Structures are given as structure tokens and as C-alpha cells.
Amino acid sequence: MSALLNYEPLVLPPRAALPALTAIQEEILTLKKQRNAVILAHNYQNEDIQRVADFVGDSLGLSYQAQAAQADVILFCGVHFMAETAKIVNPGRTVLLPDLDAGCSLADSCPAERLAAYKAAHPEVYVVAYINCSAAVKALSDVIVTSGNAQKIVQRVPADRQILFVPDQNLGQWVSQKTGRAMQLWPGSCYAHVMFTTQAIERIRLQFPGAPVVAHPECVQAVRDLADEVCSTELMVKFAKTSPADKIIVVTESGMLHRLRREVPDKTFIAGPTDTCACNDCRFMKMNTIEKVRDALKFMRPAIDVPEPIRTQALAPIQRMLDWSR
Ligand code: 13P
Ligand code: SF4
């Protein structure tokens, strides 16, 4: 065995009860009332943040929640493109992101100017954009997808149109395989999910024989091929609830384990390892801390702004997705 692989697996066993809220979490709940705010948190956030959220979910669920929000303030605990999406679908609310630097390597891999240049050279393409992209890229797209609805949405794209899928080549490849729809793939990827290797997953499987493997579609094909189920973070909760297995290996960002453990308290969850670490954190998601969440509500910043006409242009493909996805 390689010395690099010499780490203990991260295993979260069933837990009887949640710990009491801390002083800072109580402070956040008070501020939330004072500001008339709703806290939306992605499944990859730390557990202390997930505990104070009104809704914890995947990109798709969070988009619906953001659009329906009636509160004056949406505090979005996730990364920049998610908060931007909330502002696009619900521009009348103040949208806060605890750390403005919480970006996404996948979104960064597709600059709007490059997509615009590609479209100018290939005006016939129908652009299907994964929601992990900037507002400017969304504004250039025909329809948005998330990992939870990508297959369904792609099946609705007119059969005579040639699809360009941006920016995640791994998700795009998976959707293409599942739907049988040929696509041109933008060469982007998630720096965190591509760190999962077949070697690391085969090794953890040997340690937990019989435990099914669920993997996010942002993983490379060789890893997806090893998985028992490939799905979005939300569908991982469904899988965990319905699987007869009492131990499950979860190949995605490690924050997911907190959500799973809370919703499926009688099962054991094992973090999918990489070649160098027992689990895999997204450094952008983890820029949000409980202190920054408190400060965002206290000082009402940083706020997200999406200028016109980009906002209206970006809304059209998002709305198409929300309508097609129902
Ligand atoms: P989900 O759509 O499954 O929530 O995934 C979002 C994401 O950023 C994955 O890396
Ligand atoms: Fe982006 Fe990957 Fe982080 Fe998701 S896990 S926010 S795709 S860098």
C-alpha cells in the first residue's frame, strides 16, 4: 500500500441526539428574526451552519426556495453562483453571501467572453448550462440544468438542435450517456470531485464490503462506473432512506455527510476518500463559517447584485429549467 494512502477512514455512525445550539447559533436565530431573513444552505455547508438554516438542499431545491422566499433577506450559505441565482430569481430581496470569495472552480472554467466567442463561431449550438456558472454565462445559455434534473431537461431539448454542454465535462458526459444525446462538452471540471480516484474508492470498498457507493456525477467516469448509484446531493438522501444497507460510502464533498446523518439517523455514512485524504472538502464552500454567517446578518453584507440586462437575460434559461423540472 502506498504511504500516501495511510489514513483512517472518516466514519460517521448513527447519533442519538443533536448537540444543543451554541451561543453564536442562538445569536444568528435572533438576528434572523430581527432582519426578517431566511437562511438557505447547501448540503456542503458545515454542520453548524446547516443547523441554523431554514432549508438545506441541493442547487435545484435551493433555487425553488429562493424564488418562493417572501422574507426581506435571503442569507445564502453556499457559493457565489448560488447566491447570484437567488438574486436573479428573486431580485426584490436582499441576498447575502457570508464570504464573497466563495467561488467555484467549475464556474471559473467557463468565462462568459469565451462562451460568447464560441457561440459567435458556432451560432447553431443550443447551450445547456450547468447551474454552476456565472450570471453572464447563464445569460448566454438556452437552458440551465442541475445535477438533479439534467437528464430530464436535456430530454426536452428539441431533437434537431446540436447541444453544447457547459461547463462540466463530467456531468455532461454522464447526461449524454444516460440520455443517448450527443453533446459537445466544455472542458471544465470541479477541482474537488476529480480528486476521487478508482484506487481510493476500491480501497474503501474493501474496508466496508457490502456498503453501496453513491457518487456525484461531477466525478470522472472511471469513478462513476464503480458506483452503485450516481446522483445529485438531494437524491443521495433519497437513496440513503430507501437503501436496505446500514452503511453507505458517499463520494462527494464531505458536508453531505452532515445532512445525511441528520435525515437518516439510523445509518452509518463513510466519506469517499481521495488518494491523500479520508474526505474531500470544497475549499470554496468551506469559506463560509458560522462567524461570517452571524456577521452577514449583523452588518447586512456582503450583498449580491446582478446588473441588468444580465439579470433578465439569465432569468429566461433558469425559468425554463424551473418550469421543465416540475
Ligand atoms: P448539487 O446540485 O448536487 O447540489 O451539487 C452542487 C455542486 O456544487 C456539486 O459540486
Ligand atoms: Fe464548485 Fe466543485 Fe465546490 Fe461544487 S464542489 S462548488 S462544483 S468547486
mmCIF file of C-alpha atoms and ligand atoms in Angstrom:
data_model
loop_
_atom_site.group_PDB
_atom_site.id
_atom_site.type_symbol
_atom_site.label_atom_id
_atom_site.label_comp_id
_atom_site.label_asym_id
_atom_site.label_seq_id
_atom_site.Cartn_x
_atom_site.Cartn_y
_atom_site.Cartn_z
ATOM 1 C CA MET A 1 0.000 0.000 0.000
ATOM 2 C CA SER A 2 1.260 3.480 -0.825
ATOM 3 C CA ALA A 3 2.313 5.619 2.142
ATOM 4 C CA LEU A 4 0.032 8.305 0.737
ATOM 5 C CA LEU A 5 -2.978 6.093 1.397
ATOM 6 C CA ASN A 6 -2.167 5.584 5.047
ATOM 7 C CA TYR A 7 -5.066 7.385 6.712
ATOM 8 C CA GLU A 8 -8.047 6.316 8.810
ATOM 9 C CA PRO A 9 -11.425 6.400 7.035
ATOM 10 C CA LEU A 10 -13.939 9.064 8.117
ATOM 11 C CA VAL A 11 -16.900 7.139 9.504
ATOM 12 C CA LEU A 12 -19.978 8.869 10.960
ATOM 13 C CA PRO A 13 -22.006 6.326 12.959
ATOM 14 C CA PRO A 14 -25.668 6.755 13.982
ATOM 15 C CA ARG A 15 -26.133 9.534 16.531
ATOM 16 C CA ALA A 16 -28.857 9.545 19.194
ATOM 17 C CA ALA A 17 -29.387 13.305 19.544
ATOM 18 C CA LEU A 18 -28.092 16.555 18.121
ATOM 19 C CA PRO A 19 -25.932 18.706 20.418
ATOM 20 C CA ALA A 20 -27.523 21.861 21.879
ATOM 21 C CA LEU A 21 -27.153 25.063 19.853
ATOM 22 C CA THR A 22 -24.153 27.234 20.701
ATOM 23 C CA ALA A 23 -24.323 30.910 21.723
ATOM 24 C CA ILE A 24 -23.398 32.074 18.226
ATOM 25 C CA GLN A 25 -26.056 29.866 16.637
ATOM 26 C CA GLU A 26 -28.661 31.314 19.048
ATOM 27 C CA GLU A 27 -27.460 34.818 18.147
ATOM 28 C CA ILE A 28 -27.965 34.025 14.447
ATOM 29 C CA LEU A 29 -31.525 32.830 15.075
ATOM 30 C CA THR A 30 -32.290 36.095 16.902
ATOM 31 C CA LEU A 31 -30.747 38.211 14.129
ATOM 32 C CA LYS A 32 -32.659 36.201 11.566
ATOM 33 C CA LYS A 33 -35.951 37.229 13.173
ATOM 34 C CA GLN A 34 -34.890 40.867 13.550
ATOM 35 C CA ARG A 35 -33.880 41.092 9.882
ATOM 36 C CA ASN A 36 -36.843 39.070 8.630
ATOM 37 C CA ALA A 37 -34.350 36.783 6.917
ATOM 38 C CA VAL A 38 -34.457 33.250 5.586
ATOM 39 C CA ILE A 39 -31.282 31.156 5.656
ATOM 40 C CA LEU A 40 -30.755 28.792 2.727
ATOM 41 C CA ALA A 41 -27.810 26.402 2.990
ATOM 42 C CA HIS A 42 -26.277 23.993 0.514
ATOM 43 C CA ASN A 43 -25.720 20.372 1.558
ATOM 44 C CA TYR A 44 -21.950 21.007 1.536
ATOM 45 C CA GLN A 45 -22.000 23.583 4.333
ATOM 46 C CA ASN A 46 -20.548 22.786 7.725
ATOM 47 C CA GLU A 47 -22.937 21.237 10.196
ATOM 48 C CA ASP A 48 -23.050 24.296 12.474
ATOM 49 C CA ILE A 49 -24.369 26.344 9.517
ATOM 50 C CA GLN A 50 -26.811 23.656 8.384
ATOM 51 C CA ARG A 51 -28.304 23.679 11.905
ATOM 52 C CA VAL A 52 -29.383 27.350 11.698
ATOM 53 C CA ALA A 53 -30.745 27.121 8.145
ATOM 54 C CA ASP A 54 -34.442 27.185 7.283
ATOM 55 C CA PHE A 55 -33.757 24.952 4.295
ATOM 56 C CA VAL A 56 -30.790 22.722 3.452
ATOM 57 C CA GLY A 57 -30.665 21.204 -0.001
ATOM 58 C CA ASP A 58 -29.138 20.849 -3.439
ATOM 59 C CA SER A 59 -28.843 23.528 -6.111
ATOM 60 C CA LEU A 60 -32.268 22.731 -7.544
ATOM 61 C CA GLY A 61 -34.160 22.749 -4.246
ATOM 62 C CA LEU A 62 -32.377 25.922 -3.216
ATOM 63 C CA SER A 63 -33.352 27.650 -6.473
ATOM 64 C CA TYR A 64 -37.041 26.880 -5.877
ATOM 65 C CA GLN A 65 -36.742 28.023 -2.256
ATOM 66 C CA ALA A 66 -35.016 31.251 -3.290
ATOM 67 C CA GLN A 67 -37.710 32.042 -5.852
ATOM 68 C CA ALA A 68 -40.511 31.426 -3.346
ATOM 69 C CA ALA A 69 -38.868 33.331 -0.470
ATOM 70 C CA GLN A 70 -41.052 36.077 0.999
ATOM 71 C CA ALA A 71 -38.564 37.270 3.631
ATOM 72 C CA ASP A 72 -36.827 40.641 3.184
ATOM 73 C CA VAL A 73 -33.405 38.990 3.252
ATOM 74 C CA ILE A 74 -32.076 35.725 1.798
ATOM 75 C CA LEU A 75 -28.845 34.715 3.508
ATOM 76 C CA PHE A 76 -27.376 32.179 1.111
ATOM 77 C CA CYS A 77 -24.863 29.789 2.654
ATOM 78 C CA GLY A 78 -23.278 28.282 -0.420
ATOM 79 C CA VAL A 79 -21.069 29.617 -3.205
ATOM 80 C CA HIS A 80 -21.306 32.747 -5.332
ATOM 81 C CA PHE A 81 -23.196 31.351 -8.341
ATOM 82 C CA MET A 82 -25.890 30.006 -5.993
ATOM 83 C CA ALA A 83 -26.431 33.376 -4.287
ATOM 84 C CA GLU A 84 -26.388 35.037 -7.716
ATOM 85 C CA THR A 85 -29.099 32.620 -8.893
ATOM 86 C CA ALA A 86 -31.190 33.547 -5.834
ATOM 87 C CA LYS A 87 -30.882 37.240 -6.740
ATOM 88 C CA ILE A 88 -31.764 36.553 -10.384
ATOM 89 C CA VAL A 89 -34.973 34.694 -9.498
ATOM 90 C CA ASN A 90 -35.972 36.986 -6.626
ATOM 91 C CA PRO A 91 -34.499 40.447 -7.283
ATOM 92 C CA GLY A 92 -36.696 42.246 -4.746
ATOM 93 C CA ARG A 93 -34.905 40.614 -1.783
ATOM 94 C CA THR A 94 -31.553 41.483 -0.328
ATOM 95 C CA VAL A 95 -29.331 38.450 -0.982
ATOM 96 C CA LEU A 96 -26.319 37.991 1.284
ATOM 97 C CA LEU A 97 -23.392 35.575 0.883
ATOM 98 C CA PRO A 98 -21.245 35.143 4.035
ATOM 99 C CA ASP A 99 -17.967 35.265 2.053
ATOM 100 C CA LEU A 100 -17.824 36.947 -1.356
ATOM 101 C CA ASP A 101 -14.717 34.932 -2.258
ATOM 102 C CA ALA A 102 -16.671 31.672 -2.068
ATOM 103 C CA GLY A 103 -16.447 30.938 -5.790
ATOM 104 C CA CYS A 104 -16.392 27.680 -7.771
ATOM 105 C CA SER A 105 -13.620 26.220 -9.941
ATOM 106 C CA LEU A 106 -16.215 24.862 -12.320
ATOM 107 C CA ALA A 107 -17.895 28.242 -12.805
ATOM 108 C CA ASP A 108 -14.459 29.818 -13.322
ATOM 109 C CA SER A 109 -13.616 27.319 -16.061
ATOM 110 C CA CYS A 110 -16.143 28.936 -18.409
ATOM 111 C CA PRO A 111 -15.584 32.696 -18.762
ATOM 112 C CA ALA A 112 -18.515 34.425 -20.496
ATOM 113 C CA GLU A 113 -16.242 36.007 -23.136
ATOM 114 C CA ARG A 114 -15.003 32.584 -24.247
ATOM 115 C CA LEU A 115 -18.512 31.200 -24.447
ATOM 116 C CA ALA A 116 -19.630 34.274 -26.408
ATOM 117 C CA ALA A 117 -16.731 33.771 -28.848
ATOM 118 C CA TYR A 118 -17.618 30.083 -29.249
ATOM 119 C CA LYS A 119 -21.258 30.935 -29.919
ATOM 120 C CA ALA A 120 -20.252 33.561 -32.486
ATOM 121 C CA ALA A 121 -18.252 30.888 -34.339
ATOM 122 C CA HIS A 122 -20.974 28.210 -33.895
ATOM 123 C CA PRO A 123 -24.304 30.087 -33.868
ATOM 124 C CA GLU A 124 -26.283 26.867 -34.325
ATOM 125 C CA VAL A 125 -25.496 25.439 -30.858
ATOM 126 C CA TYR A 126 -28.121 25.070 -28.142
ATOM 127 C CA VAL A 127 -26.340 25.901 -24.897
ATOM 128 C CA VAL A 128 -27.250 23.733 -21.910
ATOM 129 C CA ALA A 129 -25.507 25.215 -18.870
ATOM 130 C CA TYR A 130 -24.991 23.523 -15.545
ATOM 131 C CA ILE A 131 -26.143 25.935 -12.833
ATOM 132 C CA ASN A 132 -22.504 26.091 -11.622
ATOM 133 C CA CYS A 133 -21.703 29.070 -13.870
ATOM 134 C CA SER A 134 -21.783 32.857 -13.682
ATOM 135 C CA ALA A 135 -24.842 35.016 -14.360
ATOM 136 C CA ALA A 136 -23.118 36.223 -17.556
ATOM 137 C CA VAL A 137 -22.788 32.617 -18.790
ATOM 138 C CA LYS A 138 -26.400 31.902 -17.871
ATOM 139 C CA ALA A 139 -27.390 34.967 -19.907
ATOM 140 C CA LEU A 140 -25.766 33.334 -22.973
ATOM 141 C CA SER A 141 -27.472 29.965 -22.393
ATOM 142 C CA ASP A 142 -30.694 28.407 -23.657
ATOM 143 C CA VAL A 143 -31.496 26.339 -20.596
ATOM 144 C CA ILE A 144 -29.957 25.688 -17.171
ATOM 145 C CA VAL A 145 -29.702 22.274 -15.516
ATOM 146 C CA THR A 146 -28.654 20.987 -12.117
ATOM 147 C CA SER A 147 -27.287 17.553 -11.367
ATOM 148 C CA GLY A 148 -30.753 16.675 -10.047
ATOM 149 C CA ASN A 149 -32.666 17.392 -13.264
ATOM 150 C CA ALA A 150 -30.084 17.370 -16.080
ATOM 151 C CA GLN A 151 -31.372 14.205 -17.750
ATOM 152 C CA LYS A 152 -34.985 15.378 -17.681
ATOM 153 C CA ILE A 153 -34.110 18.803 -19.075
ATOM 154 C CA VAL A 154 -31.827 17.511 -21.842
ATOM 155 C CA GLN A 155 -34.578 15.147 -22.992
ATOM 156 C CA ARG A 156 -36.730 18.221 -23.664
ATOM 157 C CA VAL A 157 -34.194 19.975 -25.881
ATOM 158 C CA PRO A 158 -35.516 19.878 -29.486
ATOM 159 C CA ALA A 159 -34.038 16.787 -31.186
ATOM 160 C CA ASP A 160 -32.785 18.759 -34.205
ATOM 161 C CA ARG A 161 -30.582 21.063 -32.087
ATOM 162 C CA GLN A 162 -26.894 20.437 -31.511
ATOM 163 C CA ILE A 163 -26.130 20.720 -27.775
ATOM 164 C CA LEU A 164 -23.125 22.431 -26.249
ATOM 165 C CA PHE A 165 -22.947 21.453 -22.566
ATOM 166 C CA VAL A 166 -21.071 23.863 -20.278
ATOM 167 C CA PRO A 167 -19.029 23.941 -18.080
ATOM 168 C CA ASP A 168 -18.710 20.432 -16.548
ATOM 169 C CA GLN A 169 -17.429 17.796 -18.960
ATOM 170 C CA ASN A 170 -18.012 15.011 -16.412
ATOM 171 C CA LEU A 171 -21.654 15.824 -15.726
ATOM 172 C CA GLY A 172 -22.165 16.429 -19.451
ATOM 173 C CA GLN A 173 -20.640 13.066 -20.351
ATOM 174 C CA TRP A 174 -22.845 11.314 -17.770
ATOM 175 C CA VAL A 175 -26.007 13.020 -19.050
ATOM 176 C CA SER A 176 -25.053 12.189 -22.626
ATOM 177 C CA GLN A 177 -24.576 8.521 -21.700
ATOM 178 C CA LYS A 178 -27.874 8.415 -19.796
ATOM 179 C CA THR A 179 -29.981 10.179 -22.436
ATOM 180 C CA GLY A 180 -28.205 8.922 -25.558
ATOM 181 C CA ARG A 181 -27.985 12.558 -26.696
ATOM 182 C CA ALA A 182 -24.723 13.570 -28.377
ATOM 183 C CA MET A 183 -23.208 16.770 -26.987
ATOM 184 C CA GLN A 184 -20.176 18.931 -27.339
ATOM 185 C CA LEU A 185 -18.604 19.207 -23.892
ATOM 186 C CA TRP A 186 -16.909 22.295 -22.492
ATOM 187 C CA PRO A 187 -13.589 21.186 -20.947
ATOM 188 C CA GLY A 188 -14.337 22.276 -17.345
ATOM 189 C CA SER A 189 -14.415 20.252 -14.155
ATOM 190 C CA CYS A 190 -14.821 20.527 -10.393
ATOM 191 C CA TYR A 191 -11.382 20.518 -8.808
ATOM 192 C CA ALA A 192 -12.760 18.689 -5.730
ATOM 193 C CA HIS A 193 -14.746 15.908 -7.403
ATOM 194 C CA VAL A 194 -11.983 14.986 -9.846
ATOM 195 C CA MET A 195 -9.778 14.183 -6.840
ATOM 196 C CA PHE A 196 -11.741 10.984 -6.213
ATOM 197 C CA THR A 197 -9.869 8.086 -7.830
ATOM 198 C CA THR A 198 -10.779 4.482 -8.560
ATOM 199 C CA GLN A 199 -7.836 3.402 -6.398
ATOM 200 C CA ALA A 200 -9.155 5.283 -3.351
ATOM 201 C CA ILE A 201 -12.754 4.104 -3.849
ATOM 202 C CA GLU A 202 -11.752 0.471 -4.392
ATOM 203 C CA ARG A 203 -9.696 0.637 -1.230
ATOM 204 C CA ILE A 204 -12.545 1.973 0.938
ATOM 205 C CA ARG A 205 -14.843 -0.655 -0.557
ATOM 206 C CA LEU A 206 -12.504 -3.377 0.642
ATOM 207 C CA GLN A 207 -12.680 -1.895 4.134
ATOM 208 C CA PHE A 208 -16.511 -1.803 4.102
ATOM 209 C CA PRO A 209 -17.617 -4.764 1.989
ATOM 210 C CA GLY A 210 -21.320 -4.634 1.190
ATOM 211 C CA ALA A 211 -21.620 -0.861 1.658
ATOM 212 C CA PRO A 212 -23.031 0.667 -1.544
ATOM 213 C CA VAL A 213 -21.196 3.585 -3.133
ATOM 214 C CA VAL A 214 -23.108 6.728 -4.141
ATOM 215 C CA ALA A 215 -21.185 9.221 -6.265
ATOM 216 C CA HIS A 216 -21.869 12.705 -7.589
ATOM 217 C CA PRO A 217 -21.932 12.978 -11.412
ATOM 218 C CA GLU A 218 -19.108 15.559 -11.266
ATOM 219 C CA CYS A 219 -16.763 12.610 -10.578
ATOM 220 C CA VAL A 220 -14.766 11.227 -13.504
ATOM 221 C CA GLN A 221 -16.275 8.358 -15.479
ATOM 222 C CA ALA A 222 -13.992 5.658 -14.015
ATOM 223 C CA VAL A 223 -15.235 6.567 -10.514
ATOM 224 C CA ARG A 224 -18.864 6.858 -11.621
ATOM 225 C CA ASP A 225 -18.567 3.397 -13.190
ATOM 226 C CA LEU A 226 -17.617 1.961 -9.793
ATOM 227 C CA ALA A 227 -20.618 3.499 -8.040
ATOM 228 C CA ASP A 228 -23.873 1.711 -7.252
ATOM 229 C CA GLU A 229 -25.746 4.987 -7.742
ATOM 230 C CA VAL A 230 -24.748 8.251 -9.425
ATOM 231 C CA CYS A 231 -26.915 11.171 -8.344
ATOM 232 C CA SER A 232 -27.237 14.734 -7.105
ATOM 233 C CA THR A 233 -26.773 15.501 -3.436
ATOM 234 C CA GLU A 234 -30.550 15.579 -2.859
ATOM 235 C CA LEU A 235 -31.059 12.186 -4.459
ATOM 236 C CA MET A 236 -28.337 10.817 -2.162
ATOM 237 C CA VAL A 237 -30.712 11.491 0.752
ATOM 238 C CA LYS A 238 -33.451 9.540 -1.049
ATOM 239 C CA PHE A 239 -31.019 6.706 -1.786
ATOM 240 C CA ALA A 240 -29.913 6.559 1.868
ATOM 241 C CA LYS A 241 -33.522 6.461 3.085
ATOM 242 C CA THR A 242 -34.591 3.662 0.767
ATOM 243 C CA SER A 243 -31.457 1.503 0.597
ATOM 244 C CA PRO A 244 -31.551 -1.614 2.785
ATOM 245 C CA ALA A 245 -27.841 -1.082 3.573
ATOM 246 C CA ASP A 246 -26.898 0.179 7.036
ATOM 247 C CA LYS A 247 -23.553 1.625 5.852
ATOM 248 C CA ILE A 248 -23.132 3.832 2.767
ATOM 249 C CA ILE A 249 -19.987 5.224 1.112
ATOM 250 C CA VAL A 250 -20.618 8.806 -0.020
ATOM 251 C CA VAL A 251 -18.400 10.050 -2.849
ATOM 252 C CA THR A 252 -18.900 13.794 -2.830
ATOM 253 C CA GLU A 253 -17.984 16.824 -0.724
ATOM 254 C CA SER A 254 -17.875 15.909 2.956
ATOM 255 C CA GLY A 255 -20.540 18.396 4.151
ATOM 256 C CA MET A 256 -23.069 15.999 2.610
ATOM 257 C CA LEU A 257 -22.441 13.584 5.457
ATOM 258 C CA HIS A 258 -23.988 16.035 7.960
ATOM 259 C CA ARG A 259 -27.225 16.284 6.020
ATOM 260 C CA LEU A 260 -27.374 12.506 5.593
ATOM 261 C CA ARG A 261 -26.658 11.847 9.219
ATOM 262 C CA ARG A 262 -29.404 14.218 10.334
ATOM 263 C CA GLU A 263 -32.026 12.906 7.921
ATOM 264 C CA VAL A 264 -31.141 9.226 8.154
ATOM 265 C CA PRO A 265 -30.006 8.927 11.774
ATOM 266 C CA ASP A 266 -30.016 5.132 11.978
ATOM 267 C CA LYS A 267 -27.312 4.564 9.320
ATOM 268 C CA THR A 268 -23.534 4.895 9.140
ATOM 269 C CA PHE A 269 -22.006 7.143 6.473
ATOM 270 C CA ILE A 270 -18.443 6.772 5.248
ATOM 271 C CA ALA A 271 -16.748 9.644 3.438
ATOM 272 C CA GLY A 272 -15.455 8.847 -0.026
ATOM 273 C CA PRO A 273 -11.661 9.262 0.256
ATOM 274 C CA THR A 274 -9.122 10.665 -2.198
ATOM 275 C CA ASP A 275 -5.593 9.331 -2.636
ATOM 276 C CA THR A 276 -4.344 11.698 0.047
ATOM 277 C CA CYS A 277 -7.202 12.306 2.461
ATOM 278 C CA ALA A 278 -10.051 10.466 4.174
ATOM 279 C CA CYS A 279 -12.575 13.028 2.958
ATOM 280 C CA ASN A 280 -12.884 15.832 0.444
ATOM 281 C CA ASP A 281 -13.831 19.414 1.321
ATOM 282 C CA CYS A 282 -14.584 22.080 -1.294
ATOM 283 C CA ARG A 283 -12.396 24.969 -0.230
ATOM 284 C CA PHE A 284 -14.939 27.472 -1.576
ATOM 285 C CA MET A 285 -17.928 26.006 0.264
ATOM 286 C CA LYS A 286 -15.885 25.927 3.446
ATOM 287 C CA MET A 287 -15.021 29.658 3.231
ATOM 288 C CA ASN A 288 -18.383 30.271 4.898
ATOM 289 C CA THR A 289 -18.069 29.999 8.674
ATOM 290 C CA ILE A 290 -20.609 30.389 11.452
ATOM 291 C CA GLU A 291 -18.975 33.712 12.429
ATOM 292 C CA LYS A 292 -19.310 35.038 8.880
ATOM 293 C CA VAL A 293 -22.968 33.938 8.825
ATOM 294 C CA ARG A 294 -23.564 35.921 12.026
ATOM 295 C CA ASP A 295 -21.701 38.963 10.692
ATOM 296 C CA ALA A 296 -23.579 38.921 7.384
ATOM 297 C CA LEU A 297 -26.878 39.301 9.257
ATOM 298 C CA LYS A 298 -25.442 41.778 11.729
ATOM 299 C CA PHE A 299 -23.937 44.130 9.128
ATOM 300 C CA MET A 300 -26.156 43.188 6.143
ATOM 301 C CA ARG A 301 -23.207 42.481 3.856
ATOM 302 C CA PRO A 302 -21.784 41.268 1.561
ATOM 303 C CA ALA A 303 -24.817 41.696 -0.672
ATOM 304 C CA ILE A 304 -25.105 40.225 -4.175
ATOM 305 C CA ASP A 305 -26.045 42.407 -7.099
ATOM 306 C CA VAL A 306 -26.745 41.229 -10.650
ATOM 307 C CA PRO A 307 -26.930 44.194 -13.039
ATOM 308 C CA GLU A 308 -29.464 44.492 -15.848
ATOM 309 C CA PRO A 309 -29.745 43.370 -18.608
ATOM 310 C CA ILE A 310 -27.699 40.335 -17.485
ATOM 311 C CA ARG A 311 -30.233 39.504 -14.752
ATOM 312 C CA THR A 312 -33.226 39.403 -17.099
ATOM 313 C CA GLN A 313 -31.249 37.509 -19.765
ATOM 314 C CA ALA A 314 -30.076 34.977 -17.168
ATOM 315 C CA LEU A 315 -33.564 34.560 -15.738
ATOM 316 C CA ALA A 316 -35.003 33.204 -19.012
ATOM 317 C CA PRO A 317 -32.968 29.931 -19.099
ATOM 318 C CA ILE A 318 -33.314 29.477 -15.315
ATOM 319 C CA GLN A 319 -37.077 29.900 -15.522
ATOM 320 C CA ARG A 320 -37.179 27.434 -18.430
ATOM 321 C CA MET A 321 -35.400 24.914 -16.207
ATOM 322 C CA LEU A 322 -37.712 25.549 -13.238
ATOM 323 C CA ASP A 323 -40.763 25.107 -15.481
ATOM 324 C CA TRP A 324 -39.447 21.969 -17.251
ATOM 325 C CA SER A 325 -38.322 20.446 -13.986
ATOM 326 C CA ARG A 326 -41.622 20.485 -12.111
HETATM 327 P P1 13P B 1 -25.859 19.591 -6.296
HETATM 328 O O1 13P B 1 -26.599 20.190 -7.436
HETATM 329 O O2 13P B 1 -25.967 18.117 -6.247
HETATM 330 O O3 13P B 1 -26.289 20.241 -5.053
HETATM 331 O O4 13P B 1 -24.312 19.887 -6.485
HETATM 332 C C1 13P B 1 -23.810 21.184 -6.494
HETATM 333 C C2 13P B 1 -22.344 21.222 -6.531
HETATM 334 O O5 13P B 1 -21.722 22.267 -6.479
HETATM 335 C C3 13P B 1 -21.639 19.977 -6.658
HETATM 336 O O6 13P B 1 -20.300 20.179 -6.555
HETATM 337 FE FE1 SF4 B 2 -17.747 24.214 -7.397
HETATM 338 FE FE2 SF4 B 2 -16.776 21.782 -7.027
HETATM 339 FE FE3 SF4 B 2 -17.044 23.401 -4.961
HETATM 340 FE FE4 SF4 B 2 -19.238 22.343 -6.164
HETATM 341 S S1 SF4 B 2 -17.658 21.236 -5.032
HETATM 342 S S2 SF4 B 2 -18.954 24.475 -5.532
HETATM 343 S S3 SF4 B 2 -18.535 22.323 -8.286
HETATM 344 S S4 SF4 B 2 -15.670 23.715 -6.735
#
